């Protein structure tokens, strides 16, 4: 056998996962544990710092446990056993975990990804490179990398997030431009913080959503969610240089709970556009997962639910696809139409719209809903989890 023919044979694999963030790394870990021949391609050998998901709630932890990776992830995260819920400068409720367990965990996004990567079996080859070309068909797919390698694979999983490596028929449909803006920074206090974690809601209807403060290791992290609709808004400019001044101007009574707190890190700002893939169902041999399929609103806190659901359902279908020849659109469609995935996508989009209206809509209906939320907060009932239960979403089933 000629050397290049041998090399070509060695480069035949079942699944190529493109993108090594949460979705891609999790898919590679699960497929590797299922002994499916897989490669993972990403431009970063070690995933760098990035301002994205920084908290896990108990529903996300339950879903993470289904992957078999929860123990490793939670060992690297900071547990929270009590979260204060406050409005107008006063604590109106406290959230606790189920059965004495933590209710949430704080974790830097890069730590989350790198911990998941360390759980990937050695049988999965990691390739630090950029994808330069993709060719798909109803039988085998081919990817060309920046290092000159060409791989033949039965299935391509695209989990590159906002980096669109797929060209051609697949496009994006914009749902809501700059739907929300997230701001992140660390806080310190000489007197110490009275709370372990705090969720503080806007003091009046408008573009301010809420502030979430929680520990990541020894740091107190603050995430602020606003709906200004334009990253060039004057408030967004002010928060870059004087974050607490900007925050207190919008939420003056928050200072009662923060005392002598000062900002102790750089300011990170991330605008989020909501969009969804189009024409993806016409593409054989290739599936989209996570943000590559559709983005979510960080203010609604549904992003990790979507990622975990996509990967869970995808890894449920892939063994069946590989059991028979071909990789046509009829196989791919079973993932996109999976009722669990569809329900999660619909719930996530609905939460994005609901949370924005809950913060800013001044009509009578939304005033009533805000009053109802205050009542539930006082009883320690989580609205997102209540709406999640009402949505009928059941992950990991089927």
XYZ file of C-alpha atoms in Angstrom:
398
model
C 0.000 0.000 0.000
C 1.332 3.437 -0.953
C 2.099 5.712 2.025
C -0.582 8.230 1.051
C -3.187 5.478 0.713
C -2.261 4.231 4.167
C -2.510 7.765 5.544
C -5.919 8.141 3.905
C -7.083 4.897 5.512
C -5.887 6.059 8.918
C -7.842 9.278 8.478
C -11.162 7.464 8.121
C -13.257 7.958 11.232
C -16.930 7.863 12.173
C -17.455 11.337 13.656
C -15.569 14.615 13.352
C -16.552 17.154 16.029
C -15.684 20.695 14.996
C -15.384 23.163 17.875
C -14.049 22.469 21.355
C -16.305 24.594 23.565
C -18.850 23.065 25.929
C -20.989 21.423 23.236
C -18.107 20.038 21.170
C -15.996 18.846 24.094
C -19.002 17.217 25.749
C -19.974 15.463 22.505
C -16.401 14.203 22.028
C -16.295 12.887 25.601
C -19.613 11.073 25.301
C -18.882 9.624 21.856
C -15.448 8.488 23.012
C -16.967 6.732 26.001
C -19.353 5.005 23.593
C -16.256 3.738 21.698
C -17.247 5.572 18.512
C -14.168 6.619 16.510
C -14.068 10.388 16.875
C -11.798 13.379 16.392
C -12.186 16.796 18.013
C -10.934 19.846 16.109
C -10.413 23.239 17.733
C -8.002 26.141 17.308
C -7.151 26.243 21.030
C -5.017 23.570 22.665
C -6.232 24.846 26.024
C -9.526 26.707 26.000
C -8.914 30.403 26.796
C -10.817 32.756 29.086
C -14.184 33.782 27.671
C -17.162 35.607 29.162
C -19.978 33.115 28.832
C -21.858 30.768 31.164
C -20.531 31.179 34.725
C -23.208 29.419 36.793
C -24.948 26.055 36.920
C -28.386 25.727 38.515
C -29.757 22.501 39.985
C -31.727 21.562 36.835
C -28.560 21.903 34.749
C -26.662 19.815 37.279
C -29.327 17.100 37.024
C -28.923 17.081 33.260
C -25.134 17.104 33.523
C -25.336 13.992 35.698
C -26.884 12.108 32.770
C -23.659 12.647 30.805
C -21.524 10.925 33.424
C -19.276 13.993 33.717
C -20.956 15.807 36.600
C -18.542 14.687 39.339
C -15.518 16.127 37.526
C -17.261 19.391 36.638
C -18.727 19.986 40.098
C -15.376 19.284 41.747
C -14.016 22.314 39.863
C -17.017 24.527 40.674
C -17.973 26.544 43.767
C -21.204 25.401 45.458
C -23.820 27.849 46.739
C -26.190 26.660 49.444
C -28.113 29.921 49.855
C -28.950 32.744 47.450
C -30.532 35.972 48.638
C -33.234 37.446 46.403
C -33.563 41.211 46.819
C -35.553 44.167 45.513
C -35.464 47.868 46.404
C -32.567 47.328 48.782
C -34.259 44.607 50.858
C -33.935 40.831 50.930
C -37.377 39.422 50.147
C -36.550 35.731 49.842
C -33.852 33.102 49.998
C -33.274 30.205 47.646
C -31.952 26.880 48.909
C -31.090 23.641 47.166
C -33.137 20.474 47.111
C -32.635 18.062 50.006
C -29.828 20.145 51.498
C -27.760 20.064 48.296
C -26.274 23.211 46.673
C -28.783 25.224 44.671
C -26.224 26.580 42.201
C -22.525 26.374 41.343
C -20.163 29.104 40.151
C -17.537 28.184 37.548
C -15.497 30.163 35.026
C -16.450 29.140 31.495
C -12.911 28.185 30.470
C -12.616 25.971 33.559
C -15.904 24.277 32.665
C -14.677 23.532 29.134
C -11.182 22.415 30.122
C -12.529 20.085 32.820
C -14.836 18.467 30.253
C -11.921 18.149 27.837
C -9.918 16.255 30.436
C -12.696 13.658 30.561
C -12.366 12.880 26.844
C -10.975 9.340 26.397
C -7.527 8.925 24.827
C -9.181 7.147 21.902
C -10.491 10.534 20.736
C -7.772 12.419 18.884
C -7.604 16.158 19.519
C -6.377 18.220 16.578
C -5.367 21.826 17.161
C -6.187 23.369 13.805
C -8.711 25.420 11.872
C -11.199 23.924 9.446
C -10.615 25.356 5.971
C -13.023 23.269 3.878
C -15.984 20.949 4.335
C -17.469 18.659 1.682
C -20.615 16.705 2.511
C -22.660 13.964 0.854
C -25.230 11.337 1.769
C -22.404 8.818 2.280
C -19.079 10.194 3.535
C -17.896 13.673 4.450
C -14.490 15.287 4.075
C -12.851 18.051 6.095
C -9.624 19.856 5.280
C -7.625 21.471 8.086
C -5.178 24.343 8.263
C -2.360 21.908 9.088
C -2.818 20.278 5.673
C -4.600 17.153 6.918
C -7.704 15.823 5.203
C -10.087 13.584 7.090
C -12.829 11.337 5.769
C -15.713 10.837 8.185
C -19.247 9.533 8.195
C -20.652 12.439 10.203
C -19.631 16.008 10.994
C -20.849 17.639 14.208
C -20.531 21.432 14.017
C -20.242 22.988 17.476
C -18.246 26.101 16.623
C -20.695 28.517 18.238
C -20.659 31.938 16.639
C -17.857 30.950 14.251
C -19.659 29.821 11.127
C -17.425 27.210 9.482
C -20.272 25.944 7.301
C -20.960 27.732 4.053
C -23.397 27.065 1.260
C -27.036 26.231 1.921
C -26.990 26.703 5.698
C -27.657 30.315 6.696
C -28.789 32.165 9.812
C -32.117 33.790 10.524
C -31.934 36.798 12.848
C -34.613 36.710 15.548
C -33.622 39.615 17.810
C -30.615 41.884 17.242
C -28.755 42.745 20.469
C -31.530 41.091 22.451
C -29.624 41.530 25.713
C -26.265 42.747 26.964
C -24.273 40.966 29.677
C -21.663 42.681 31.849
C -19.235 40.801 34.068
C -16.676 41.828 36.703
C -15.267 40.814 40.097
C -15.994 42.574 43.395
C -14.112 42.803 46.677
C -15.147 44.227 50.047
C -12.989 45.037 53.079
C -15.949 44.412 55.372
C -16.856 41.218 53.550
C -20.155 40.365 51.905
C -23.076 39.404 54.127
C -24.443 37.064 51.478
C -23.021 33.964 49.887
C -24.800 34.848 46.634
C -27.299 37.541 45.668
C -29.849 38.133 42.911
C -31.000 41.753 42.768
C -33.820 42.813 40.428
C -34.341 46.190 38.788
C -36.057 48.810 40.924
C -38.407 49.948 38.134
C -39.516 48.725 34.691
C -37.010 49.530 31.995
C -33.873 48.259 30.296
C -32.271 47.015 33.530
C -32.870 43.321 34.108
C -31.076 42.076 37.201
C -27.700 41.587 38.845
C -26.417 38.187 39.922
C -23.533 37.992 42.398
C -21.961 34.654 43.245
C -18.633 33.091 44.217
C -16.165 31.486 41.847
C -13.435 30.163 44.086
C -12.330 33.069 46.274
C -13.758 35.682 43.905
C -17.146 37.382 44.142
C -18.410 37.575 40.582
C -21.059 40.006 39.329
C -23.125 39.436 36.177
C -25.385 42.297 35.080
C -28.083 41.784 32.436
C -29.626 44.716 30.591
C -31.864 45.266 27.568
C -30.587 48.513 26.078
C -30.683 47.073 22.557
C -27.466 48.770 21.456
C -23.942 48.201 22.748
C -23.259 51.901 21.981
C -25.870 53.059 24.497
C -24.431 55.662 26.949
C -25.026 53.339 29.936
C -22.903 50.649 28.256
C -20.132 53.185 27.750
C -20.313 54.333 31.372
C -20.240 50.816 32.784
C -16.906 50.207 31.030
C -15.203 52.951 33.038
C -17.324 53.297 36.202
C -19.265 50.049 36.611
C -20.559 50.582 40.150
C -21.509 54.195 39.458
C -23.466 53.057 36.411
C -25.070 50.274 38.434
C -26.041 52.491 41.373
C -27.463 55.119 39.013
C -29.859 52.472 37.700
C -30.326 50.625 41.009
C -29.535 53.123 43.804
C -30.735 50.928 46.668
C -28.385 48.102 45.691
C -25.639 49.984 47.543
C -27.312 49.095 50.854
C -26.382 45.455 50.280
C -22.931 45.990 48.756
C -21.503 48.434 51.299
C -17.859 49.252 50.558
C -17.603 46.922 47.539
C -15.160 47.877 44.789
C -14.516 46.429 41.345
C -11.368 44.302 41.259
C -11.135 43.076 37.661
C -11.483 44.127 34.065
C -14.989 44.770 32.771
C -16.357 42.290 30.235
C -19.317 43.166 28.038
C -21.087 40.781 25.694
C -24.032 41.707 23.459
C -26.171 38.750 22.374
C -28.059 38.422 19.110
C -30.728 35.743 18.932
C -30.626 33.765 15.705
C -31.383 30.283 14.402
C -29.991 28.183 11.565
C -31.881 27.940 8.273
C -31.813 25.257 5.562
C -29.886 22.976 7.919
C -32.286 20.100 7.300
C -31.174 19.956 3.666
C -27.545 19.233 4.560
C -26.632 15.506 4.591
C -23.865 14.173 6.787
C -23.706 17.220 9.054
C -25.491 18.356 12.228
C -25.415 21.586 14.226
C -25.275 21.644 18.030
C -25.402 24.419 20.628
C -25.023 28.005 19.422
C -24.203 26.764 15.930
C -27.857 25.739 15.721
C -29.481 28.580 17.683
C -28.339 31.112 20.258
C -29.947 31.696 23.642
C -30.315 34.650 25.996
C -27.819 34.616 28.918
C -30.251 36.732 30.949
C -32.753 33.870 30.741
C -30.107 31.349 31.842
C -31.149 28.675 29.335
C -27.951 28.346 27.295
C -26.423 25.411 29.134
C -29.777 23.604 29.128
C -29.810 23.892 25.333
C -26.221 22.700 24.955
C -26.675 19.715 27.259
C -29.953 18.796 25.576
C -28.489 19.025 22.062
C -25.535 16.826 22.957
C -27.664 14.352 24.902
C -30.105 13.891 22.018
C -27.364 13.839 19.393
C -25.447 11.100 21.203
C -28.725 9.213 21.533
C -29.223 9.190 17.732
C -25.659 8.794 16.402
C -25.205 5.065 17.231
C -28.414 4.291 15.323
C -27.252 6.331 12.331
C -23.881 4.563 12.260
C -25.514 1.129 12.405
C -26.629 1.360 8.752
C -24.924 2.666 5.579
C -25.221 6.275 4.507
C -25.764 9.561 6.299
C -28.622 11.155 4.385
C -30.929 13.938 5.447
C -33.565 11.455 6.610
C -31.206 10.391 9.411
C -30.187 13.931 10.317
C -33.842 14.975 10.499
C -34.491 12.616 13.423
C -32.209 14.821 15.564
C -33.683 18.147 14.489
C -37.235 16.873 15.006
C -36.482 15.078 18.282
C -39.366 16.147 20.559
C -37.070 16.707 23.543
C -34.758 18.972 21.528
C -37.669 20.831 19.919
C -39.324 21.441 23.301
C -36.074 22.743 24.783
C -35.447 25.093 21.845
C -38.985 26.474 22.055
C -38.751 26.904 25.827
C -35.406 28.717 25.558
C -36.725 31.169 22.960
C -39.890 31.773 24.976
C -37.826 32.484 28.100
C -35.761 35.059 26.212
C -38.899 36.956 25.216
C -40.556 36.520 28.624
C -37.612 37.823 30.638
C -37.173 40.891 28.464
C -40.866 41.769 28.741
C -40.862 41.062 32.479
C -38.087 43.617 32.913
C -39.250 46.353 30.553
C -42.919 46.059 29.541
C -45.121 48.623 31.315
C -48.541 47.316 30.262
C -51.014 46.176 32.931
C -50.497 42.488 32.128
C -46.763 42.658 32.748
C -47.211 44.782 35.869
C -49.398 42.013 37.258
C -46.820 39.418 36.276
C -44.067 41.372 38.015
C -46.150 41.496 41.183
C -46.689 37.761 40.915
C -42.968 37.200 40.587
C -42.290 39.244 43.708
C -44.735 37.047 45.599
C -43.051 33.872 44.373
C -39.621 35.280 45.224
C -40.816 35.890 48.766
C -41.860 32.237 48.964
C -38.516 31.078 47.598
C -40.032 29.704 44.387
C -37.911 30.005 41.258
C -39.844 31.410 38.279
C -37.510 29.932 35.636
C -37.802 26.470 37.172
C -41.569 26.874 37.566
C -41.906 27.808 33.887
C -39.559 24.981 32.956
C -41.816 22.484 34.709
C -44.887 24.024 33.068
C -43.278 23.782 29.622
C -43.298 19.989 29.775
C -39.616 19.737 28.811
C -38.173 16.419 29.915
C -34.514 15.966 29.008
C -32.678 12.750 28.528
C -35.841 10.763 27.785
C -36.645 8.553 24.873
